[in-house]
PDB file of C-alpha atoms in Angstrom:
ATOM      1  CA  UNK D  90      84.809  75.467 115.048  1.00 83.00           C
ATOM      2  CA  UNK D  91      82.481  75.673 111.930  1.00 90.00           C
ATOM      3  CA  UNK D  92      80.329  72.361 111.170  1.00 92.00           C
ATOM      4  CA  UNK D  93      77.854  72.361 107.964  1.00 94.00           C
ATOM      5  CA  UNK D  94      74.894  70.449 107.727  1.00 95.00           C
ATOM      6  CA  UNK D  95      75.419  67.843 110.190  1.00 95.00           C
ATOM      7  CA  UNK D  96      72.730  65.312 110.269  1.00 97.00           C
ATOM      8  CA  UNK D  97      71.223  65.794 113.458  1.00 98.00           C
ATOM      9  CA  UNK D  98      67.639  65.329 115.832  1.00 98.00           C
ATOM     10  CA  UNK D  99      66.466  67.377 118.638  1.00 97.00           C
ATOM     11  CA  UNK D 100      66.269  65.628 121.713  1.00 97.00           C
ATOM     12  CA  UNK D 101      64.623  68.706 123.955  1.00 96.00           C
ATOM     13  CA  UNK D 102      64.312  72.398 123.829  1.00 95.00           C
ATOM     14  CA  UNK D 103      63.801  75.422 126.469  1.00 93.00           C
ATOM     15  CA  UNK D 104      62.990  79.216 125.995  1.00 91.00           C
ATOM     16  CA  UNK D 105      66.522  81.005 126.109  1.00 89.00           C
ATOM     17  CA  UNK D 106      65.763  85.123 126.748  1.00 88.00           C
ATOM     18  CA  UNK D 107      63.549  87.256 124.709  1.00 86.00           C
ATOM     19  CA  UNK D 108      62.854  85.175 121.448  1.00 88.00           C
ATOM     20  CA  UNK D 109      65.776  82.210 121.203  1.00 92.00           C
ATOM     21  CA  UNK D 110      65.857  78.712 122.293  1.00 93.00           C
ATOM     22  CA  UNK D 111      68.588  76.373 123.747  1.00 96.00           C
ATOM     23  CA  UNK D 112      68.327  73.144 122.049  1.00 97.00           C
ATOM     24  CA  UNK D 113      69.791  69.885 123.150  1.00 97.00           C
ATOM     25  CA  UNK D 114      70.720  67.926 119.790  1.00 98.00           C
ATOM     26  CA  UNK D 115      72.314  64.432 118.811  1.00 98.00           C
ATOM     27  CA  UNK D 116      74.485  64.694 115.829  1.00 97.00           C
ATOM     28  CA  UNK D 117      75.652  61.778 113.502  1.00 94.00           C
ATOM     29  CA  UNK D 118      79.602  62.754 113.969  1.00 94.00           C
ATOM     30  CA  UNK D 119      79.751  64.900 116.660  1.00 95.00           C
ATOM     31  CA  UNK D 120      77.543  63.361 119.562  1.00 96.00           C
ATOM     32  CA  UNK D 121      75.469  65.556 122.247  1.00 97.00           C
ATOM     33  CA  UNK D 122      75.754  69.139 122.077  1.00 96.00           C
ATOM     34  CA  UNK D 123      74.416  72.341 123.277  1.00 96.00           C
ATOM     35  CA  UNK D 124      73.544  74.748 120.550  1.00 96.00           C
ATOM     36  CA  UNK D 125      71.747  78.446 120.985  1.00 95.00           C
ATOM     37  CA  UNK D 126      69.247  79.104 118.290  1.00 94.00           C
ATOM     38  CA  UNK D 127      68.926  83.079 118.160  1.00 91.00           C
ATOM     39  CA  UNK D 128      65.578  84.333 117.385  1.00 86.00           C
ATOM     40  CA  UNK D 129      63.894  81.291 116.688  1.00 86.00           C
ATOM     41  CA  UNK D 130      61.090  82.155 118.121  1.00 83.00           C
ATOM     42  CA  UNK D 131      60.802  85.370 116.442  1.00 81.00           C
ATOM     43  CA  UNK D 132      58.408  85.388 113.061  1.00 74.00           C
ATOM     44  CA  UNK D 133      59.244  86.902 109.681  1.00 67.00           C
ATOM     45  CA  UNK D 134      58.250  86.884 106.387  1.00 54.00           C
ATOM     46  CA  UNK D 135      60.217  84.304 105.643  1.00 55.00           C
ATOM     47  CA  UNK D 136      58.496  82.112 108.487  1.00 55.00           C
ATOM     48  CA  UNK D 137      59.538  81.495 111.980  1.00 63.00           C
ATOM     49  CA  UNK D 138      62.830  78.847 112.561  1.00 77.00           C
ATOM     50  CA  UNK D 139      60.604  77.167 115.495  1.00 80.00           C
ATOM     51  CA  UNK D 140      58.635  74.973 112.801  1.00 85.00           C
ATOM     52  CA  UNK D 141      61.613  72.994 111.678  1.00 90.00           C
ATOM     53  CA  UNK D 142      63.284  72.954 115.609  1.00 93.00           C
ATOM     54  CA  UNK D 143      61.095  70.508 116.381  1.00 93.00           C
ATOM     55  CA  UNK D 144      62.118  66.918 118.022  1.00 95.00           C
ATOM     56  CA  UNK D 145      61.701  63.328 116.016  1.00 96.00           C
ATOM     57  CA  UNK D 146      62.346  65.683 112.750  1.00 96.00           C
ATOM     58  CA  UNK D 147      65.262  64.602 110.818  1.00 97.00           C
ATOM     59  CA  UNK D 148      67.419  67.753 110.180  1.00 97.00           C
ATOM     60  CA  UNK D 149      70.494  69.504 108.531  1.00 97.00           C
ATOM     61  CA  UNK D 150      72.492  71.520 111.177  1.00 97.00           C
ATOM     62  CA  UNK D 151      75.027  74.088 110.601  1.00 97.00           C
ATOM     63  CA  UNK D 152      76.919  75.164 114.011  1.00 96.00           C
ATOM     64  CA  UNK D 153      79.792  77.608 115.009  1.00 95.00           C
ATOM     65  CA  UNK D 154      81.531  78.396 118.011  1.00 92.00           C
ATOM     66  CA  UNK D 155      84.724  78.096 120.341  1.00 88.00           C
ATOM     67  CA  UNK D 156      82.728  78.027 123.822  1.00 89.00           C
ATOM     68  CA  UNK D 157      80.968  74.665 125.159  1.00 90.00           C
ATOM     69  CA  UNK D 158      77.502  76.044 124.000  1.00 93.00           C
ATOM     70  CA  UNK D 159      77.744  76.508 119.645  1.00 95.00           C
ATOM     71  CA  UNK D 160      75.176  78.877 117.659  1.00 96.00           C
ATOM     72  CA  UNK D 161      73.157  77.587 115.404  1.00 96.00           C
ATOM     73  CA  UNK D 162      73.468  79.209 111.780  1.00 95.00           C
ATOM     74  CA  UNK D 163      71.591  77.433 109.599  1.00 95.00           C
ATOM     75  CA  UNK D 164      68.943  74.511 109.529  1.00 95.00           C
ATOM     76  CA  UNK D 165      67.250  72.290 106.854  1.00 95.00           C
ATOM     77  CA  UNK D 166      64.912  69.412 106.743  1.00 95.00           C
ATOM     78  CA  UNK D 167      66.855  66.015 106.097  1.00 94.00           C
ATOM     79  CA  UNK D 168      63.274  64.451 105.841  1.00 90.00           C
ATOM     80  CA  UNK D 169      59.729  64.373 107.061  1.00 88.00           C
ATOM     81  CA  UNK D 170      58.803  64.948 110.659  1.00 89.00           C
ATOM     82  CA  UNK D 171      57.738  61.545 112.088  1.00 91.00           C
ATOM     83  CA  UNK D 172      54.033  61.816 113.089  1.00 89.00           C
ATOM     84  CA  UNK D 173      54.388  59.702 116.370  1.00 93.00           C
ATOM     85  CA  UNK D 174      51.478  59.669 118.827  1.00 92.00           C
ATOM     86  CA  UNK D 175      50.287  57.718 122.019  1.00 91.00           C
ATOM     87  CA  UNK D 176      52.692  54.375 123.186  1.00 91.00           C
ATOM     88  CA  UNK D 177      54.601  55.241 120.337  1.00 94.00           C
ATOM     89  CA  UNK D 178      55.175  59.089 121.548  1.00 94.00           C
ATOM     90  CA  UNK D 179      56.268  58.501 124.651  1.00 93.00           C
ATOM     91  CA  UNK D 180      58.354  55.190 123.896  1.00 95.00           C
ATOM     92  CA  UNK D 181      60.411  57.932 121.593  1.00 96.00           C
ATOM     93  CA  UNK D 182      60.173  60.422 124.336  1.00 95.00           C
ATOM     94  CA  UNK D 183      61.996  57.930 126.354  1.00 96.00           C
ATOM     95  CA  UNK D 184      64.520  57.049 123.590  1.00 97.00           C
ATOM     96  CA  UNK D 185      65.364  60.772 123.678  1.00 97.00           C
ATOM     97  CA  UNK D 186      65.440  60.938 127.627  1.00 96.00           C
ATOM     98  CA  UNK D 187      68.201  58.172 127.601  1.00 97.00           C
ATOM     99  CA  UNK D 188      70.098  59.983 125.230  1.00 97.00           C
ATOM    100  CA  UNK D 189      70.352  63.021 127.414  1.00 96.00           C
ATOM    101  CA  UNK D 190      71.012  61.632 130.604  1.00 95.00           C
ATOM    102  CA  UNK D 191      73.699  58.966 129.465  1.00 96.00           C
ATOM    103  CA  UNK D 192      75.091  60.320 127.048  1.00 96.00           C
ATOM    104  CA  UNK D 193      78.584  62.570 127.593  1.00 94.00           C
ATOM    105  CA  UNK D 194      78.888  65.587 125.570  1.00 93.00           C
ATOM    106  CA  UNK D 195      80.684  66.117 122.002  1.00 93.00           C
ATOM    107  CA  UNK D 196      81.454  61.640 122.411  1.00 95.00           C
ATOM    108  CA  UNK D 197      80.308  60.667 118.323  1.00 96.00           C
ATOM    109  CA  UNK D 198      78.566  58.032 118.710  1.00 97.00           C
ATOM    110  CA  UNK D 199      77.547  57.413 114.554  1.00 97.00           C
ATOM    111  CA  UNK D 200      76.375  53.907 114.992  1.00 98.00           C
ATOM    112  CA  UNK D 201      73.819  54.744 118.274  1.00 98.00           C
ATOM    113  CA  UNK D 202      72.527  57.837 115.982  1.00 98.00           C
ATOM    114  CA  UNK D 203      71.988  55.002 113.046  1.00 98.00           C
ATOM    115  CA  UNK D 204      70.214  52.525 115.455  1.00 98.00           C
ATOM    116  CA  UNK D 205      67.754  55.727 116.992  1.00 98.00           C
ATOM    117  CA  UNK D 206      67.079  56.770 113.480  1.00 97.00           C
ATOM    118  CA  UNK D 207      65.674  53.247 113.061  1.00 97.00           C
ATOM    119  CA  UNK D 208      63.955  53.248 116.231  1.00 97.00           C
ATOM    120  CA  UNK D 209      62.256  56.103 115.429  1.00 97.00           C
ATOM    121  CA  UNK D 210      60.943  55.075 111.824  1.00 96.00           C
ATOM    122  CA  UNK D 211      60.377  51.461 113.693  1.00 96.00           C
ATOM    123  CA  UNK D 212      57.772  53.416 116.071  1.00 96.00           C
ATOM    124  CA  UNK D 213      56.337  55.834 113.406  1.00 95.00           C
ATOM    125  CA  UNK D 214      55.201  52.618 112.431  1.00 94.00           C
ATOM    126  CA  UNK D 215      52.889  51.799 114.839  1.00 91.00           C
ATOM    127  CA  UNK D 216      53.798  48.125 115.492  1.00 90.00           C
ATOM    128  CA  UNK D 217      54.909  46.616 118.773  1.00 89.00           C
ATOM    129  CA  UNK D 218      57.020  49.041 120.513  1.00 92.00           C
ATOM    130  CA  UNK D 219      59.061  46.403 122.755  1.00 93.00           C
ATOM    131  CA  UNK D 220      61.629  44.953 119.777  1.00 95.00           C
ATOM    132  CA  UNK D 221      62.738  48.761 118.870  1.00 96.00           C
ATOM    133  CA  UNK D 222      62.792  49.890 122.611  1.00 96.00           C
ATOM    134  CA  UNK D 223      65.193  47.125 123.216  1.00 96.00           C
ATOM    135  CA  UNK D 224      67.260  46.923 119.848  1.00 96.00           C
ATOM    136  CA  UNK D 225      67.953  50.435 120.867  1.00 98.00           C
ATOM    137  CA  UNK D 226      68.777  50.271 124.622  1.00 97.00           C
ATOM    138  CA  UNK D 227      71.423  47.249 123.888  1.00 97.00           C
ATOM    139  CA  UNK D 228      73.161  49.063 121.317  1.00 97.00           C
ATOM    140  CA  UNK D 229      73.345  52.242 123.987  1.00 98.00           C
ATOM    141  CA  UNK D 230      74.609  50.054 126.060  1.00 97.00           C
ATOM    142  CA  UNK D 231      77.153  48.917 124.085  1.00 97.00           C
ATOM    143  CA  UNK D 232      78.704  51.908 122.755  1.00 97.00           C
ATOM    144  CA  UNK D 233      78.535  53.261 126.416  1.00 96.00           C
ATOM    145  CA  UNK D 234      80.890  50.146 127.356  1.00 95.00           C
ATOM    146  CA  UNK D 235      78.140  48.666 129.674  1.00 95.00           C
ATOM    147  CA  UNK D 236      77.619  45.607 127.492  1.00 95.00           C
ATOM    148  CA  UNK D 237      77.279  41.805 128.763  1.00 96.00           C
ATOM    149  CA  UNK D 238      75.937  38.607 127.872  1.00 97.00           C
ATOM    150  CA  UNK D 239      72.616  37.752 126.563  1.00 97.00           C
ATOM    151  CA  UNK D 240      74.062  34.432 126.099  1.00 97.00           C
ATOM    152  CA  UNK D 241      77.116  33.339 128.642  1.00 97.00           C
ATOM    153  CA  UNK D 242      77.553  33.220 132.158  1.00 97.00           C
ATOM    154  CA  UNK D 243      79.659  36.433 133.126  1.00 95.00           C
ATOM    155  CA  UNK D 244      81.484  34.366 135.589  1.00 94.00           C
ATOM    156  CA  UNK D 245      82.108  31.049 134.301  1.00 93.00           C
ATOM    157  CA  UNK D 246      82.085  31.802 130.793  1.00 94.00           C
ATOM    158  CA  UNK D 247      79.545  29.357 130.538  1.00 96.00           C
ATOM    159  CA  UNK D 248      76.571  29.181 128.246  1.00 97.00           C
ATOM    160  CA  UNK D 249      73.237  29.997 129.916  1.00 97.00           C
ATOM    161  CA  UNK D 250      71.201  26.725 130.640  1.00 97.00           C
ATOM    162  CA  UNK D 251      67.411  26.880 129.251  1.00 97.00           C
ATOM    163  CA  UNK D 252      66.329  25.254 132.473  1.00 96.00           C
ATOM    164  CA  UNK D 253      68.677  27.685 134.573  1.00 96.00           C
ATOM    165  CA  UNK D 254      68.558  30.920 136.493  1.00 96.00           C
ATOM    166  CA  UNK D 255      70.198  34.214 136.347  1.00 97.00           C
ATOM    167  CA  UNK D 256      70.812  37.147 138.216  1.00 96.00           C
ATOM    168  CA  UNK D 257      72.352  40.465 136.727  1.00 96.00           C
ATOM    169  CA  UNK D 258      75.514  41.330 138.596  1.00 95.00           C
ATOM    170  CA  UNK D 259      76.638  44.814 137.624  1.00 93.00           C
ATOM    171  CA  UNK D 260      80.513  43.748 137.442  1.00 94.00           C
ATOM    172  CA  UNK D 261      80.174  40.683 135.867  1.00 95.00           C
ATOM    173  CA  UNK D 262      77.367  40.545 133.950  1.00 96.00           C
ATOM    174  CA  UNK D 263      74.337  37.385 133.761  1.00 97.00           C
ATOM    175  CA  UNK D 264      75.572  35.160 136.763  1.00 96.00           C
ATOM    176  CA  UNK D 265      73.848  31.747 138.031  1.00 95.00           C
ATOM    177  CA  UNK D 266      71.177  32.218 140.142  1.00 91.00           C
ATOM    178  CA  UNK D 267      68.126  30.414 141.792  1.00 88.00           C
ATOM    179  CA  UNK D 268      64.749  31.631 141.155  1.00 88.00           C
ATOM    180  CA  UNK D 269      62.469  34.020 143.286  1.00 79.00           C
ATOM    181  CA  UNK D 270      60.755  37.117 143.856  1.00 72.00           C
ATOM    182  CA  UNK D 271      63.353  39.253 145.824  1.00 79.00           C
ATOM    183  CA  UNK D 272      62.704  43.270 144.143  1.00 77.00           C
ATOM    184  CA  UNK D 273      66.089  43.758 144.722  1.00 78.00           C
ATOM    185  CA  UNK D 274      67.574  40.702 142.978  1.00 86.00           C
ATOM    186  CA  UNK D 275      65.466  39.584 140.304  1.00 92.00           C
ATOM    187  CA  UNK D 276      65.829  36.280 138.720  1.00 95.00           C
ATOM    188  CA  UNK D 277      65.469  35.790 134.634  1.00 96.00           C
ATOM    189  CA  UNK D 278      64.639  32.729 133.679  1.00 96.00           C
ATOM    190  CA  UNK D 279      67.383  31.004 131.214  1.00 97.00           C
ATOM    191  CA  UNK D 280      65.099  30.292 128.277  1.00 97.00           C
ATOM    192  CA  UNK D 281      63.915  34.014 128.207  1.00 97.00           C
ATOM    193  CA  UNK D 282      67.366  34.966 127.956  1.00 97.00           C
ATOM    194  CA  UNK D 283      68.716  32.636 125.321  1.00 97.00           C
ATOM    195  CA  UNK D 284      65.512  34.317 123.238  1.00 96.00           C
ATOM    196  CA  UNK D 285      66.530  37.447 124.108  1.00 96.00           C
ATOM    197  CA  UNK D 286      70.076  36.562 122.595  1.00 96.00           C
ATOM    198  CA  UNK D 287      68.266  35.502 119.656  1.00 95.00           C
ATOM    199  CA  UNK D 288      67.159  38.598 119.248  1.00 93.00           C
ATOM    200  CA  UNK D 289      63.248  37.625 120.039  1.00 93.00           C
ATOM    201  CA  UNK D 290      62.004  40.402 122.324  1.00 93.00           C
ATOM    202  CA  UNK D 291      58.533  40.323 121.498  1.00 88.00           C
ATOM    203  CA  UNK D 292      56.350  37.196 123.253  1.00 86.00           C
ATOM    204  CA  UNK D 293      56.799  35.176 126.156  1.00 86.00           C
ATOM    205  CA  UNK D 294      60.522  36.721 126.632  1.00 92.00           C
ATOM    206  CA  UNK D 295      59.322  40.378 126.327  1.00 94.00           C
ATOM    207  CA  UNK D 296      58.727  40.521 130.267  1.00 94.00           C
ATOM    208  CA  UNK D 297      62.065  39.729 131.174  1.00 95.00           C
ATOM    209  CA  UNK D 298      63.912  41.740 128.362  1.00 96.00           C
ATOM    210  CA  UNK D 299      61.884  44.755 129.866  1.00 94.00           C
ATOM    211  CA  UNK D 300      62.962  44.198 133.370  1.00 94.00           C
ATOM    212  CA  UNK D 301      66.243  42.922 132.796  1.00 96.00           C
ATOM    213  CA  UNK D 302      67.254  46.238 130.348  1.00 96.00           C
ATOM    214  CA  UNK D 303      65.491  48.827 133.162  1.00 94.00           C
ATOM    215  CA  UNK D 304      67.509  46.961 135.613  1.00 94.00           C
ATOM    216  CA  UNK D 305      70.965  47.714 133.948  1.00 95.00           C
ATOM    217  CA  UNK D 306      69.613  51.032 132.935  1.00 95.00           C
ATOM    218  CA  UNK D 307      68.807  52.104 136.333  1.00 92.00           C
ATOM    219  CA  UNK D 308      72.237  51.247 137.998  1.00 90.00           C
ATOM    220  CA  UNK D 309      73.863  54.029 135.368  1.00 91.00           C
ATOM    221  CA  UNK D 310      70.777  56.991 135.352  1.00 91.00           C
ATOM    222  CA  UNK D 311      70.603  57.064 139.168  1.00 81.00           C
ATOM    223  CA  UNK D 312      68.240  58.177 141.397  1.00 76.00           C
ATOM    224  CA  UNK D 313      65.835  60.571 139.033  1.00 81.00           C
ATOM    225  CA  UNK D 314      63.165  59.092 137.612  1.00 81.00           C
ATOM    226  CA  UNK D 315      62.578  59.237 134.139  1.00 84.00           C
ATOM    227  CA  UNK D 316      59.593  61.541 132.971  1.00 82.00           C
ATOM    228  CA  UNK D 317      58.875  59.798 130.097  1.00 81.00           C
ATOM    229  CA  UNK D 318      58.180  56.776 132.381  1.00 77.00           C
ATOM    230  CA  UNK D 319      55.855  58.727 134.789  1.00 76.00           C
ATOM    231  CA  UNK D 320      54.091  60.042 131.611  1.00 74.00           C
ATOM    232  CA  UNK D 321      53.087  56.538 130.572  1.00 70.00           C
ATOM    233  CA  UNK D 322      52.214  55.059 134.106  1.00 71.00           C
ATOM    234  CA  UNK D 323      49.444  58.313 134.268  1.00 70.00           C
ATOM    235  CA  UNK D 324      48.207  57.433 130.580  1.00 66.00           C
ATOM    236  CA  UNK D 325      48.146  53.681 131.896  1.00 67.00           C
ATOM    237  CA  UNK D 326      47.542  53.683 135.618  1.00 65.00           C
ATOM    238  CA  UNK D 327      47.438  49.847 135.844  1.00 58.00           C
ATOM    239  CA  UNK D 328      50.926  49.129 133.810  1.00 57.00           C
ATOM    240  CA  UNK D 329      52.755  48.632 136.654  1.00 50.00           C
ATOM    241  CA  UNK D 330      56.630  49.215 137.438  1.00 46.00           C
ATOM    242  CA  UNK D 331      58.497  47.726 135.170  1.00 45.00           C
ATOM    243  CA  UNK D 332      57.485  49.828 131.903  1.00 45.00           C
TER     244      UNK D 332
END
């Protein structure tokens, strides 16, 4: 297998023997893979590979191989490294977490790598970091094949009532509900969710998109927490739970 300048990002990297790296990497046609970058952390004249291997940088990637893990033979720039920093770091931190826990190996996935190149621009930008956070986890969710309704009851078929109540049932989807504070069965209020199908995640609906998306999330990562999460509760001890 030979691939040549595939458009690709680094999710994470690790120290692999003497002076090479094993780098985790989400490619526009050919999904997650596993590549081996020999020497990369090696300098020469020409300048050490390590400076371009770096994640949120858009790249080229040339790959060969017949095992599981491919080598890398050849990397380019695609674009400027996105200078991300605070929120905004770790919200793309946790983009790339998601990615590598959900995400099966070699699956393409073209239009999830579209809507994280997005994301990432969208937090480059410094705005609001909830709208890009939850553009992208829908759209992983979709192309996964965990998608529901933002809009219809999963059981009924129903359209959700402004004045009603939902649950998330993992089977089925948004199902009617009565309101209450029970951790393990949250309730989502029926107007939040109709903005939230509108594609409104910032304002009064932001709450519940939040909780509603880590609620899904969580029944498919399992047990592990995320480290990107823990990273943000120390940087904002009073945030809470349900960032």
């Amino acid at each position: 297998m030979r691939v040549h300048l595939q458009p690709a990002y680094i999710l994470h990297s690790r120290p692999y023997r003497d002076s090479s790296l094993i780098l985790d990497v989400f490619c526009a046609e050919h999904g997650r893979l596993s590549l081996v970058s020999k020497g990369a952390r090696r300098r020469s004249k020409g300048g050490s590979k390590l400076a371009l291997l770096q994640a949120f940088a858009p790249l080229l990637l040339s790959f060969s191989g017949r095992s599981e893990m491919k080598t890398l033979t050849q990397v380019e720039p695609a674009g400027s490294r996105l200078a991300l920093r605070g929120d905004w770091l770790f919200s793309a931190m946790y983009l790339n977490e998601l990615l590598v826990r959900l995400l099966h190996r070699h699956d393409p996935h073209p239009r999830l790598f579209a809507a994280y190149s997005n994301a990432l621009t969208e937090l480059a930008a410094e705005g609001a970091v909830e709208a890009p956070l939850r553009r992208f986890e829908l759209v992983l969710l979709d192309e996964l094949g965990y998608s529901f309704s933002l809009a219809e009851d999963g059981l009924s078929g129903e359209g959700l009532e402004a004045e009603g109540w939902y649950h998330y049932h993992p089977d089925h989807g948004l199902v009617t509900g009565l309101p209450g504070s029970d951790p393990a069965r949250p309730a989502y209020a029926g107007a939040d969710l109709l903005a939230l199908a509108r594609g409104e995640f910032e304002g009064p609906a932001s709450t519940a998109a939040r909780r509603l998306l880590r609620q899904v999330l969580t029944q498919h990562l399992g047990d592990a927490p995320l480290k990107s999460r823990d990273l943000f509760r120390r940087r904002h001890p009073g945030a809470g739970e349900d960032r």
